[in-house]
Coordinates of C-alpha atoms in Angstrom, one line a residue:
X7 CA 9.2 -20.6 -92.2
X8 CA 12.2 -21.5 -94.2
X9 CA 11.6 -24.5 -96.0
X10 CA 14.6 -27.4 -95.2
X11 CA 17.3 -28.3 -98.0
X12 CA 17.1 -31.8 -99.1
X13 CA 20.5 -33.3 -100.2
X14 CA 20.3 -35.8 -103.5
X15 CA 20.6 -39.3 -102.3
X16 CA 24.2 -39.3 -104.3
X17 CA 25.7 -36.4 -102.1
X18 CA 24.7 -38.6 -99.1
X19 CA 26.8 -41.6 -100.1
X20 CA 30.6 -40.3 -99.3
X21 CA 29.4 -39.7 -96.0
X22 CA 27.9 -42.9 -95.2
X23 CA 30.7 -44.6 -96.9
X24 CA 33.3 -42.2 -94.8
X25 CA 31.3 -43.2 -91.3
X26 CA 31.4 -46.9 -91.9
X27 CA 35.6 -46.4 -92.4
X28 CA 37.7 -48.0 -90.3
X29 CA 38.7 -45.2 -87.3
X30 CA 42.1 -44.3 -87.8
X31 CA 44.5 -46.1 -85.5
X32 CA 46.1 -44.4 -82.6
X33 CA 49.7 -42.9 -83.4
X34 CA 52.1 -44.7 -81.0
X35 CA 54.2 -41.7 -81.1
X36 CA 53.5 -39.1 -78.7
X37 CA 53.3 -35.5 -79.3
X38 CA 56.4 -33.7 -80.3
X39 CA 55.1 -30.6 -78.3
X40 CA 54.9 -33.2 -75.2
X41 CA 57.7 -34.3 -75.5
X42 CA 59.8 -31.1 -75.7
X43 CA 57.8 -29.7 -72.3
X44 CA 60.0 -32.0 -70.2
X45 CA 63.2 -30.1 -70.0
X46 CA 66.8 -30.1 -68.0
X47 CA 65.7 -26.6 -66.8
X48 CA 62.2 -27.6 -65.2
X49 CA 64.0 -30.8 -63.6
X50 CA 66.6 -28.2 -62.2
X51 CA 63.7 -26.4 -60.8
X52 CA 62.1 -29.2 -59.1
X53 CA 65.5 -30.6 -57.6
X54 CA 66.6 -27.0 -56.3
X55 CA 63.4 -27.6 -53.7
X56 CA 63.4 -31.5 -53.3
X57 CA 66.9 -31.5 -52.7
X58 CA 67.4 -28.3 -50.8
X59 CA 68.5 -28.2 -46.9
X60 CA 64.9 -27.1 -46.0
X61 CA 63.9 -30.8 -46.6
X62 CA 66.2 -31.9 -44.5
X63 CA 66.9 -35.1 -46.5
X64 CA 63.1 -36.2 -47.2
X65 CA 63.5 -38.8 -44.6
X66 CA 60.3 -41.6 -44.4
X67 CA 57.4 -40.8 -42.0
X68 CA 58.9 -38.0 -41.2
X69 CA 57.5 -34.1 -41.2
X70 CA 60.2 -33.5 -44.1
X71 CA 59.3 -35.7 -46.2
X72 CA 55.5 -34.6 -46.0
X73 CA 56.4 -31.8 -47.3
X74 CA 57.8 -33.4 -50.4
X75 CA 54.7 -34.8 -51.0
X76 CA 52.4 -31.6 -50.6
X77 CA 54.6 -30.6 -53.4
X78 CA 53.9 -33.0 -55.5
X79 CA 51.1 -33.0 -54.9
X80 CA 50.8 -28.8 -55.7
X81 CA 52.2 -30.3 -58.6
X82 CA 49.2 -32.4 -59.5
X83 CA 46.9 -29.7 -59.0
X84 CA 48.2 -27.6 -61.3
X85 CA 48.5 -29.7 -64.1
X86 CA 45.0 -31.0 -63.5
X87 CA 45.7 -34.5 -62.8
X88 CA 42.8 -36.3 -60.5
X89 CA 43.6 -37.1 -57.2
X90 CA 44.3 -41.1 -56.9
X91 CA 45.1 -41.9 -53.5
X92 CA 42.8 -42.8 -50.8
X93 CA 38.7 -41.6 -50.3
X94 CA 38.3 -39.3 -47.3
X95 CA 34.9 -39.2 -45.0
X96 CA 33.7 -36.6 -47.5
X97 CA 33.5 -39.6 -50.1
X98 CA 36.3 -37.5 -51.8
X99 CA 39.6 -39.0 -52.8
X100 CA 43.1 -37.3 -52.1
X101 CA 46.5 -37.4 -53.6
X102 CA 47.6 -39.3 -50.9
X103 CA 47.9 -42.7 -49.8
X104 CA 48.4 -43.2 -46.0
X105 CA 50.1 -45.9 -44.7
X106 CA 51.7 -46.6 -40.9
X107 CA 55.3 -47.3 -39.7
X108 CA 56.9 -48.4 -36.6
X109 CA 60.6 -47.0 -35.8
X110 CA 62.6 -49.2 -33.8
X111 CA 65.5 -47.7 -32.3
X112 CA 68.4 -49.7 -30.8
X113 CA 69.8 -48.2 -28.0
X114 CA 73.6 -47.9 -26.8
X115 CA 73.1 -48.5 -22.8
X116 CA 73.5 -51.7 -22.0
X117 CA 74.5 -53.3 -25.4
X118 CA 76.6 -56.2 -25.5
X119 CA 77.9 -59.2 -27.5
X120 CA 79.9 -61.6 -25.9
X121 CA 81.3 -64.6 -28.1
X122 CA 82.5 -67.6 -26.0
X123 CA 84.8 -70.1 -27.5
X124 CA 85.4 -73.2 -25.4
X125 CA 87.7 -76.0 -26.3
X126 CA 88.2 -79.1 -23.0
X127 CA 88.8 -76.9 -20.3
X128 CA 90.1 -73.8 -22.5
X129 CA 87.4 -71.2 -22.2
X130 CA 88.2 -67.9 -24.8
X131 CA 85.8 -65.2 -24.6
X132 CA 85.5 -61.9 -26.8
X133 CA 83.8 -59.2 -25.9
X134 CA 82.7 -57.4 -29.2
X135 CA 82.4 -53.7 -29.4
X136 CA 79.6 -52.1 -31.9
X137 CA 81.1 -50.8 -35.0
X138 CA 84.9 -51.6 -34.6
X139 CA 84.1 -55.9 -34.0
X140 CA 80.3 -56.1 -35.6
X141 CA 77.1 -54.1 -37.4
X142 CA 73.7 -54.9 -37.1
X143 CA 72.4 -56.4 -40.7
X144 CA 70.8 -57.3 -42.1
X145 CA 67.8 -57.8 -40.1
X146 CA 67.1 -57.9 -36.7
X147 CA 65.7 -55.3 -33.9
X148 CA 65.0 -57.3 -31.2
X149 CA 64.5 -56.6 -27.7
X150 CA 65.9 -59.0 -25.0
X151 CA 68.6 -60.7 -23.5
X152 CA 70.1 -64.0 -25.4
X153 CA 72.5 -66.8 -24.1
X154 CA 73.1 -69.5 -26.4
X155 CA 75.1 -71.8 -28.1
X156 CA 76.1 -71.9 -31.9
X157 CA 76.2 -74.0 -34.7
X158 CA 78.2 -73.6 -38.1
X159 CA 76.7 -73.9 -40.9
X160 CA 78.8 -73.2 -43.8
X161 CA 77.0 -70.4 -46.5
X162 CA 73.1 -70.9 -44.7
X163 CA 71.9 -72.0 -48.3
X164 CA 68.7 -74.2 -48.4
X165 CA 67.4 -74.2 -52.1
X166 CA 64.8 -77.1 -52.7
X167 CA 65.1 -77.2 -56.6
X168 CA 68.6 -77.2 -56.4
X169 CA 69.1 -79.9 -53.6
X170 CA 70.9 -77.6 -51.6
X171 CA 70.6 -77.8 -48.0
X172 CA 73.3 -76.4 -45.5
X173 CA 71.4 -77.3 -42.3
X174 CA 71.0 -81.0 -43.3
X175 CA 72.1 -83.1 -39.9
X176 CA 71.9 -79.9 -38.4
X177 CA 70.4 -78.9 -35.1
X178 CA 69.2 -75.2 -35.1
X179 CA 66.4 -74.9 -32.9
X180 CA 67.7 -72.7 -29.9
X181 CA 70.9 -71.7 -31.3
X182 CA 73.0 -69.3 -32.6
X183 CA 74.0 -70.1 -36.7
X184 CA 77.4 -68.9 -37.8
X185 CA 77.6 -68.5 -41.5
X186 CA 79.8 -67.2 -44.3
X187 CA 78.2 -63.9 -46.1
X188 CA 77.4 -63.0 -49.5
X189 CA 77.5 -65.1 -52.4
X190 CA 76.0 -67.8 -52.9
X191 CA 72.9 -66.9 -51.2
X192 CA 71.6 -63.4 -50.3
X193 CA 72.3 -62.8 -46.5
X194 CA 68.6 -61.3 -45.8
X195 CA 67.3 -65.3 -47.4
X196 CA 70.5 -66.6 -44.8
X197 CA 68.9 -65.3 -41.7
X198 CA 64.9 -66.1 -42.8
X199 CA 66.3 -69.8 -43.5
X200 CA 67.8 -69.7 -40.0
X201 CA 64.7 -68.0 -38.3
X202 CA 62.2 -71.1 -39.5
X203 CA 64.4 -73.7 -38.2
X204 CA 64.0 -71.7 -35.0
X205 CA 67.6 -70.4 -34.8
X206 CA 68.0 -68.0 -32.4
X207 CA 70.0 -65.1 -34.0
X208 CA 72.4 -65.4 -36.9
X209 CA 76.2 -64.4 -36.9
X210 CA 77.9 -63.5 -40.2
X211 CA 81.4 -63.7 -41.6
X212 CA 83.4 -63.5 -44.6
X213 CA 84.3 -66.8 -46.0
X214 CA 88.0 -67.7 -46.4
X215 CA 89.7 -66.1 -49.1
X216 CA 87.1 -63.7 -49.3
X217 CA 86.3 -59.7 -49.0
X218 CA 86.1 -59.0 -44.9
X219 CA 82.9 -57.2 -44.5
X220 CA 82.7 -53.2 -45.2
X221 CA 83.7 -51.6 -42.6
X222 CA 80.3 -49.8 -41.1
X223 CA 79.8 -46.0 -41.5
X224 CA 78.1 -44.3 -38.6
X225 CA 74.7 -44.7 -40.0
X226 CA 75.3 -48.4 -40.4
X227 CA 76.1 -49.0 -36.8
X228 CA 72.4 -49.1 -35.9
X229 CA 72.7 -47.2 -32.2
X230 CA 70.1 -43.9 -32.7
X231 CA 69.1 -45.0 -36.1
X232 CA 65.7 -46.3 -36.4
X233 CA 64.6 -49.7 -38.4
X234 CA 61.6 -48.9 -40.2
X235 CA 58.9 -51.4 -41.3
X236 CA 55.7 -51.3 -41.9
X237 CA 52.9 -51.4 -39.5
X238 CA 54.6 -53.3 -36.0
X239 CA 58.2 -54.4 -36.7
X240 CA 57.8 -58.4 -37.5
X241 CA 59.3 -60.7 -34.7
X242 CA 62.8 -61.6 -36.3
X243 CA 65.7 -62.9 -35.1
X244 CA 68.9 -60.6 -34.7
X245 CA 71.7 -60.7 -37.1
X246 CA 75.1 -59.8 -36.8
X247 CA 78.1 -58.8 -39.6
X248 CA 81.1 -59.7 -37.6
X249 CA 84.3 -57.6 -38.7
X250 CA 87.1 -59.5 -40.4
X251 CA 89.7 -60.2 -37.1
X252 CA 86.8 -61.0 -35.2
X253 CA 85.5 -63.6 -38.2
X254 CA 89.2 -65.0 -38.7
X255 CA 89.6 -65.3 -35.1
X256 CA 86.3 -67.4 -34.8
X257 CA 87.2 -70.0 -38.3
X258 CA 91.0 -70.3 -36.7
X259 CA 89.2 -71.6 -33.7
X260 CA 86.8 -73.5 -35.5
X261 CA 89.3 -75.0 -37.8
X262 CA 87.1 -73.2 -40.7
X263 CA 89.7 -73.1 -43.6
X264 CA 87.5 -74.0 -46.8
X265 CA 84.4 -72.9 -47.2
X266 CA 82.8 -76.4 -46.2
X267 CA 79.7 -77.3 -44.5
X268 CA 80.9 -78.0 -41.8
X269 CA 84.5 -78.0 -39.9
X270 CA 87.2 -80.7 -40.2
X271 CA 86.6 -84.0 -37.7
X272 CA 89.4 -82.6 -35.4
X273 CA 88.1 -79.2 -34.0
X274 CA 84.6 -80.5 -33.7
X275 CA 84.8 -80.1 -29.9
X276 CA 85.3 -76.6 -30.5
X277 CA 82.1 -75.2 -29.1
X278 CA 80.8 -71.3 -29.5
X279 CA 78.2 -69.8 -27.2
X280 CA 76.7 -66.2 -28.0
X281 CA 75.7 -63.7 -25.2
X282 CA 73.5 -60.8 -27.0
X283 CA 71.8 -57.9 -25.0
X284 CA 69.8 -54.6 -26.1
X285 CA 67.3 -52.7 -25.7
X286 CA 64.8 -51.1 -28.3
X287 CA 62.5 -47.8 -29.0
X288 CA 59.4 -48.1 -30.7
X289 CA 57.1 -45.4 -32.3
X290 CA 54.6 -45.3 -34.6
X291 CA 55.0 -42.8 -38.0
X292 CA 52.4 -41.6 -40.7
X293 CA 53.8 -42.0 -44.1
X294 CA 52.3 -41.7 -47.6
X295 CA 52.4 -42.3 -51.1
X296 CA 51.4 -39.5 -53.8
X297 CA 49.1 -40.4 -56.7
X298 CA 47.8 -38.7 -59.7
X299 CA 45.8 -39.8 -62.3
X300 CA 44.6 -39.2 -66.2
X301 CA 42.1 -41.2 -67.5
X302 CA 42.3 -43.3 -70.8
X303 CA 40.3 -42.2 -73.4
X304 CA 38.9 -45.7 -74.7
X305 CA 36.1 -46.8 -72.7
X306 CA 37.6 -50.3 -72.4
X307 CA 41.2 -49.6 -72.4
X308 CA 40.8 -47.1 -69.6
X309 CA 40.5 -49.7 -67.1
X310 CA 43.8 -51.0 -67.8
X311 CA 46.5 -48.4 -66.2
X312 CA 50.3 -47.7 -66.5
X313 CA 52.1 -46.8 -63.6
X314 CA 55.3 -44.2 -63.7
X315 CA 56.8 -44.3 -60.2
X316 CA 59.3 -42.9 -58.0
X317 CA 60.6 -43.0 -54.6
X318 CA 60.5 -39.5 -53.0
X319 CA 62.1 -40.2 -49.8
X320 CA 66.1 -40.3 -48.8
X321 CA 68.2 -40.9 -45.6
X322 CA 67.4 -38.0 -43.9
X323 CA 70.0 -36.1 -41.0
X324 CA 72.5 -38.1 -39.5
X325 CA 73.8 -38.1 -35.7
X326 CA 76.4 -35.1 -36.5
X327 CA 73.6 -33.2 -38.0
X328 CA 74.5 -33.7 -41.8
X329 CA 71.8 -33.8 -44.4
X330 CA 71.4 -36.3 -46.9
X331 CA 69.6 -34.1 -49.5
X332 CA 69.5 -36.9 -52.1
X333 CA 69.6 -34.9 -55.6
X334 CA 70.5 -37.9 -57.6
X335 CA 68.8 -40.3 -55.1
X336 CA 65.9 -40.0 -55.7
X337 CA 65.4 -36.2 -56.6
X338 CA 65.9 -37.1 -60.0
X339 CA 63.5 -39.4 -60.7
X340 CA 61.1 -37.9 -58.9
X341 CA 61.7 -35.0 -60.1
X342 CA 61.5 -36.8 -63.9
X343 CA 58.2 -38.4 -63.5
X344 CA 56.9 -34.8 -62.6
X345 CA 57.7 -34.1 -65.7
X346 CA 56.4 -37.0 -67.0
X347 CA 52.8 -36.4 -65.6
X348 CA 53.0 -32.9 -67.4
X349 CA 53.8 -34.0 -70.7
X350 CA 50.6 -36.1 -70.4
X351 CA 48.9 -33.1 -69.1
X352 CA 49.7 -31.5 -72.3
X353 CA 49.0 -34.3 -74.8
X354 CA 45.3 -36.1 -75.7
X355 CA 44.0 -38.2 -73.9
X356 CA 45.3 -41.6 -74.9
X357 CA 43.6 -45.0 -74.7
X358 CA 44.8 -46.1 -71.1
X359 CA 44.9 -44.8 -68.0
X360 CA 48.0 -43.0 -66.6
X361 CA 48.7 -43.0 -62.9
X362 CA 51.7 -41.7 -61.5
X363 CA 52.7 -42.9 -58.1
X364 CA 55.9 -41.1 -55.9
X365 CA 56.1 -44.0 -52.8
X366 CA 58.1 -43.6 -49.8
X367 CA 60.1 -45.6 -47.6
X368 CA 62.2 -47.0 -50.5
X369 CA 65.1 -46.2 -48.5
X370 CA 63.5 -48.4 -45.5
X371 CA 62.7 -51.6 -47.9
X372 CA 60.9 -50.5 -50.6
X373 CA 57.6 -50.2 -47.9
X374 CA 55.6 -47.4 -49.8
X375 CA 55.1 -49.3 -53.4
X376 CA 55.2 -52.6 -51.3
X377 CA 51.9 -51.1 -49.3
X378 CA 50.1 -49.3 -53.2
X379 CA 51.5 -52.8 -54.7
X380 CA 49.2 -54.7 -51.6
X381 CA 46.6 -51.8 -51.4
X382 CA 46.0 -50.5 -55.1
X383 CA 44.2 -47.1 -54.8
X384 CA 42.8 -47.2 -58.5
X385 CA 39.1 -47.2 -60.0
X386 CA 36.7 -49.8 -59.3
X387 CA 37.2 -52.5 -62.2
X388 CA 41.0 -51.2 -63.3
X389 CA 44.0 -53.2 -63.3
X390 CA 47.8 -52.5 -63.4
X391 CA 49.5 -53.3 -66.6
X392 CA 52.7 -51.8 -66.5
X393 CA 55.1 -50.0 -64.2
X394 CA 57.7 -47.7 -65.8
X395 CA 60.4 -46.6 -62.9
X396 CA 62.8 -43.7 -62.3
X397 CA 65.5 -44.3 -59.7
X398 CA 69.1 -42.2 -59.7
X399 CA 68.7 -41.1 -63.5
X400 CA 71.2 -37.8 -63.0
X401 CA 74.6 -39.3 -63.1
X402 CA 77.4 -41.0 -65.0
X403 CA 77.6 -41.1 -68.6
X404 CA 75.4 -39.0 -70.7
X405 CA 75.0 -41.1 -72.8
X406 CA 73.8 -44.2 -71.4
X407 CA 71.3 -45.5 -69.3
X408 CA 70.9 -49.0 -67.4
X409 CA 67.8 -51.0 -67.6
X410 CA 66.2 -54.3 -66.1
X411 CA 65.1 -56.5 -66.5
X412 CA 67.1 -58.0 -68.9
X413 CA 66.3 -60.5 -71.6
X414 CA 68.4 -62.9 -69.1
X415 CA 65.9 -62.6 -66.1
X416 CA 62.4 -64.2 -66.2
X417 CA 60.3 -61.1 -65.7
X418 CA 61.5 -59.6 -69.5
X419 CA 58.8 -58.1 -71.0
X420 CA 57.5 -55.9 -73.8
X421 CA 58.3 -52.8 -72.3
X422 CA 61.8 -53.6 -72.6
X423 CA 61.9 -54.3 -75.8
X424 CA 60.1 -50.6 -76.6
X425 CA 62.7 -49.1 -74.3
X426 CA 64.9 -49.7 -76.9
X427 CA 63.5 -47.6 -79.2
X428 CA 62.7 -45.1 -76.8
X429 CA 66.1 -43.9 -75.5
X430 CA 67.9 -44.2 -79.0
X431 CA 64.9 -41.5 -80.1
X432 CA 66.8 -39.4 -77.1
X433 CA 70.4 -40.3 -78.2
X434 CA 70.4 -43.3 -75.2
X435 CA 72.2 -46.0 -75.4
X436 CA 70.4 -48.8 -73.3
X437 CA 72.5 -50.8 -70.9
X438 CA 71.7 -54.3 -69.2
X439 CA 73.8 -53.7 -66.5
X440 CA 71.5 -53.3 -63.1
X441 CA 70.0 -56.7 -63.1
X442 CA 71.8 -56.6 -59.6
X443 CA 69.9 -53.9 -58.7
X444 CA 66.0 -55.6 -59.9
X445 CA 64.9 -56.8 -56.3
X446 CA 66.1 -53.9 -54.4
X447 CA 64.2 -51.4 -56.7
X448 CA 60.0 -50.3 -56.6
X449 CA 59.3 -51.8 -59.5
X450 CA 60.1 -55.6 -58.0
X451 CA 56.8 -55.1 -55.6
X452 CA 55.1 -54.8 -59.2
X453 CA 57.0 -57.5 -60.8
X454 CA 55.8 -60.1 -57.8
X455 CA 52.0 -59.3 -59.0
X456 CA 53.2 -60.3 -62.5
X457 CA 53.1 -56.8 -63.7
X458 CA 55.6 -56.1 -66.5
X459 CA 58.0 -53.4 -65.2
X460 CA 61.1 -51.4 -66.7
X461 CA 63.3 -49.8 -64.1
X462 CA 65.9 -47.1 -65.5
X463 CA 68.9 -46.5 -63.4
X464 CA 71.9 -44.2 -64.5
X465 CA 74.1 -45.9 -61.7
X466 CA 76.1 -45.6 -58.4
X467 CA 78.5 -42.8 -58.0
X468 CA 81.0 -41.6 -55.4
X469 CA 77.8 -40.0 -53.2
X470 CA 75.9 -42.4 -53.7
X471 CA 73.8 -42.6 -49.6
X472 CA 76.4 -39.7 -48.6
X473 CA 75.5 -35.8 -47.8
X474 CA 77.9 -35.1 -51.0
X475 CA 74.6 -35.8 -53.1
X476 CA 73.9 -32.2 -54.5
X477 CA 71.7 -31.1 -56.8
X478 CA 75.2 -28.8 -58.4
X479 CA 76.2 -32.1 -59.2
X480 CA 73.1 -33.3 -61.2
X481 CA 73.4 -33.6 -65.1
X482 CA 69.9 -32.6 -65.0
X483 CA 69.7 -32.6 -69.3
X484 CA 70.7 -36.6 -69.2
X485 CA 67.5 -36.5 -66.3
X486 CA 65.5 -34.9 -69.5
X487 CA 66.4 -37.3 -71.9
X488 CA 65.8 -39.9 -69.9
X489 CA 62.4 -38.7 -68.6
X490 CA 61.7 -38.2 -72.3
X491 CA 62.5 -41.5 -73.4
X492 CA 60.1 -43.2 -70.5
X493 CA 57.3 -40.5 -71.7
X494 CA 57.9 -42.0 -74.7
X495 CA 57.5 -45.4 -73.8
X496 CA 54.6 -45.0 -71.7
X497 CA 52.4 -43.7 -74.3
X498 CA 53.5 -46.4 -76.9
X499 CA 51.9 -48.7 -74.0
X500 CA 49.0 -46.6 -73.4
X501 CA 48.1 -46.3 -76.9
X502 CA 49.2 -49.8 -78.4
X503 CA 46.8 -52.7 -79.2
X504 CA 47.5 -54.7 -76.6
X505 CA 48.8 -53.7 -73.1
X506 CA 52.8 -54.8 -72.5
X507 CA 53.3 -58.3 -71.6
X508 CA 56.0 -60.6 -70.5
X509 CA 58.4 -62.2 -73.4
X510 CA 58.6 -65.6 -71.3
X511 CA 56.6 -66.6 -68.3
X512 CA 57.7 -66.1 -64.7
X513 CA 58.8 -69.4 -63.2

């Protein structure tokens, strides 16, 4: 038997002295060969299917966009990411999340809206005709028959902290409100202030001296186009975009020439009653989210987890059969977080978990990261800790790429401040210009949980929600560099010290 070497106590020393060393920190730099692997060419690739006819526009809940999601999820499988989304009767999780919508479909027979102006004995009515005289918006699918009177109540604004409040002396309980649109005051907070002082429905019109509403495109006109929500549409109360001749007529009558609270002493006899009819569809749809997932390497890190999401859904086919294929919107960031989730594939391990999460129904409301924001699918004991978003990042200038939020908004955070750094390392220059954009984007149903969130967004464009959005018109190596730069970021969180947090606390 061979007889063991002994080593001299002195050779044993460097190694001792070499274990007790500090462990080297982790780089916050990923690696260059990770970052290279997400490239224009593979984004063109992925877009030349999301975005193709055969999808038919990736609408929500629908049988097109499931197939978007088995291709992401195809996707997953071969990089070897773990499925994240719900556990199956096996005990076996999936790549999908499920989640259930209700379509509600106005219909055209038997539509009507019947304003009523009545001053003494002078009775006016008008008789409004969907589309030319009014659009459904912003809420509002509502089965029923209405007949009621309506009050005026200047911009609908009730804001506690400022001392604001448009309804004060006012009656609304069982009427109609008639409001100015837009600014100040979002018109969806307009018609939720008038639904809890038991309005019945909400009529809105341009102030004076201001823009007349947009004039509606068929897919706004609401007749054969569902309303989407999730689970049973919520009992709301309808609201109503009049057009601008219909709007004038009503604040000539009215005696509405400022925008005050409420109407000058003299034309306060003026009364307006409302006559509103339709009818509505219902049907349930099956929808679902897409998650993958890479463990952290650190045994306590790995419970905290970054997000990269997406929305993978678009508008669908219109009424004249025209597809809204959606390359920019939101093939490319979809298509950029794919490659995202391969870089990691290709990279270590690093300290926190990575998820990536492609929701749909963004196009409905944001309804798919609303339901994973409300219904986490993520190991026992893990939290979220950031969410890093890709929204319409294949247009405009090269060069540039919008952000939010800014340092101006409440929810600014640490992940901002590395974004920075990230895009200039892909020849980016960072813009604060889509803090208009922050509440109609994914990452605000992260935001309301007090996650920090980043949100890149190249823009609106001339096809912006129009069939023109091809992928021949994607600048699909601005996609790469922007995909790189959030790469980028998202290992710098997954590897730093501390997870990202925000810079000031949300009021």
């Amino acid at each position: 038997m061979k007889r063991p070497t002994l080593l001299a106590p002195a050779l044993l020393i460097p190694a001792a002295a070499s274990a007790q060393a500090p462990a080297e920190a982790p780089s916050l730099d990923p690696p260059p060969a990770a970052v290279q692997s997400i490239t224009g060419r593979e984004i063109a690739g992925h877009l030349r299917f999301l975005a193709s006819d055969l999808l038919r526009g990736r609408e929500a809940g629908t049988a097109d966009a499931r197939l978007a999601a088995e291709y992401l999820a195809s996707n997953l499988t071969a990089i070897g990411a773990e499925p994240m989304g719900e556990t199956g009767r096996d005990g076996k999780r999936s790549y999908f999340q499920r989640f259930m919508l209700e379509a509600a479909t106005p219909q055209a027979e038997g539509a009507a809206l019947t304003l009523t102006i009545t001053y003494g004995q002078s009775r006016r009515k008008i008789a409004c005709a969907l589309g030319s005289d009014y659009a459904y918006g912003p809420t509002g699918v509502v089965v029923g028959e209405i007949d009621a009177p309506a009050i005026f109540v200047g911009f609908g604004r009730v804001d506690a902290e400022k001392g604001v409040d448009d309804y004060a002396g006012k009656f609304a309980k069982g009427s109609f409100v008639l409001a100015y649109r837009g600014d100040p005051g979002e018109n969806a907070a307009k018609v939720r202030a008038a639904a809890e002082r038991g309005a019945l429905g909400v009529l809105l019109i341009a102030p004076p001296g201001g823009s007349p509403p947009p004039t509606p495109s068929p897919r706004d006109l609401g007749f054969g186009r569902p309303r989407v929500t999730l689970g049973p549409a919520p009992a709301e109360i309808p609201a109503f975009t009049l057009a601008a001749p219909i709007g004038e007529s009503l604040a000539a009558a009215l005696g509405l020439t400022a925008p005050d609270v409420s109407p000058p002493e003299a034309d306060r006899n003026t009364k307006l009653g409302v006559h509103f009819a339709h009818a509505v569809r219902r049907e349930p749809r099956e929808d679902r989210n897409v998650v993958g997932f890479f463990p952290g390497s650190d045994p306590e890190k790995a419970k905290e987890v970054v997000v990269f999401s997406a929305h993978y859904d678009h508008e669908g086919v219109d009424e004249k059969g025209e597809i809204y294929n959606g390359s920019d919107d939101n093939g490319s960031g979809t298509s950029g977080i794919l490659e995202v989730a391969q870089a990691f594939a290709a990279a270590p391990r690093p300290a926190r978990s990575v998820l990536f999460l492609w929701v749909s129904g963004e196009e409905k409301g944001l309804l798919g990261s609303k339901w994973f924001a409300d219904h986490p699918t993520l190991p026992e004991g893990s939290r979220i800790v950031a969410d890093i978003n890709l929204d319409m990042i294949s247009r405009n200038d090269p060069a540039k790429i919008g952000a939010t939020p800014s340092p101006s908004l409440p929810d600014y955070n640490t992940l901002v401040v590395d974004a920075a750094e990230a895009t200039r390392a892909e020849g980016l220059e960072m813009l604060f210009d889509t803090d208009p954009f922050y509440g109609r984007t994914d990452s605000y149903n992260f935001a309301a949980k007090g996650v920090p969130v980043i949100f890149f967004f190249a823009g609106l464009h001339e096809d912006y929600h129009k069939p023109t959005d091809d992928v021949e018109k994607a600048d699909v190596e601005k996609a790469a560099r922007v995909a790189r730069a959030a790469f980028r970021l998202g290992w710098k969180a997954a590897q730093a010290p501390e997870a990202p947090k925000k810079v000031r606390a949300r009021p």
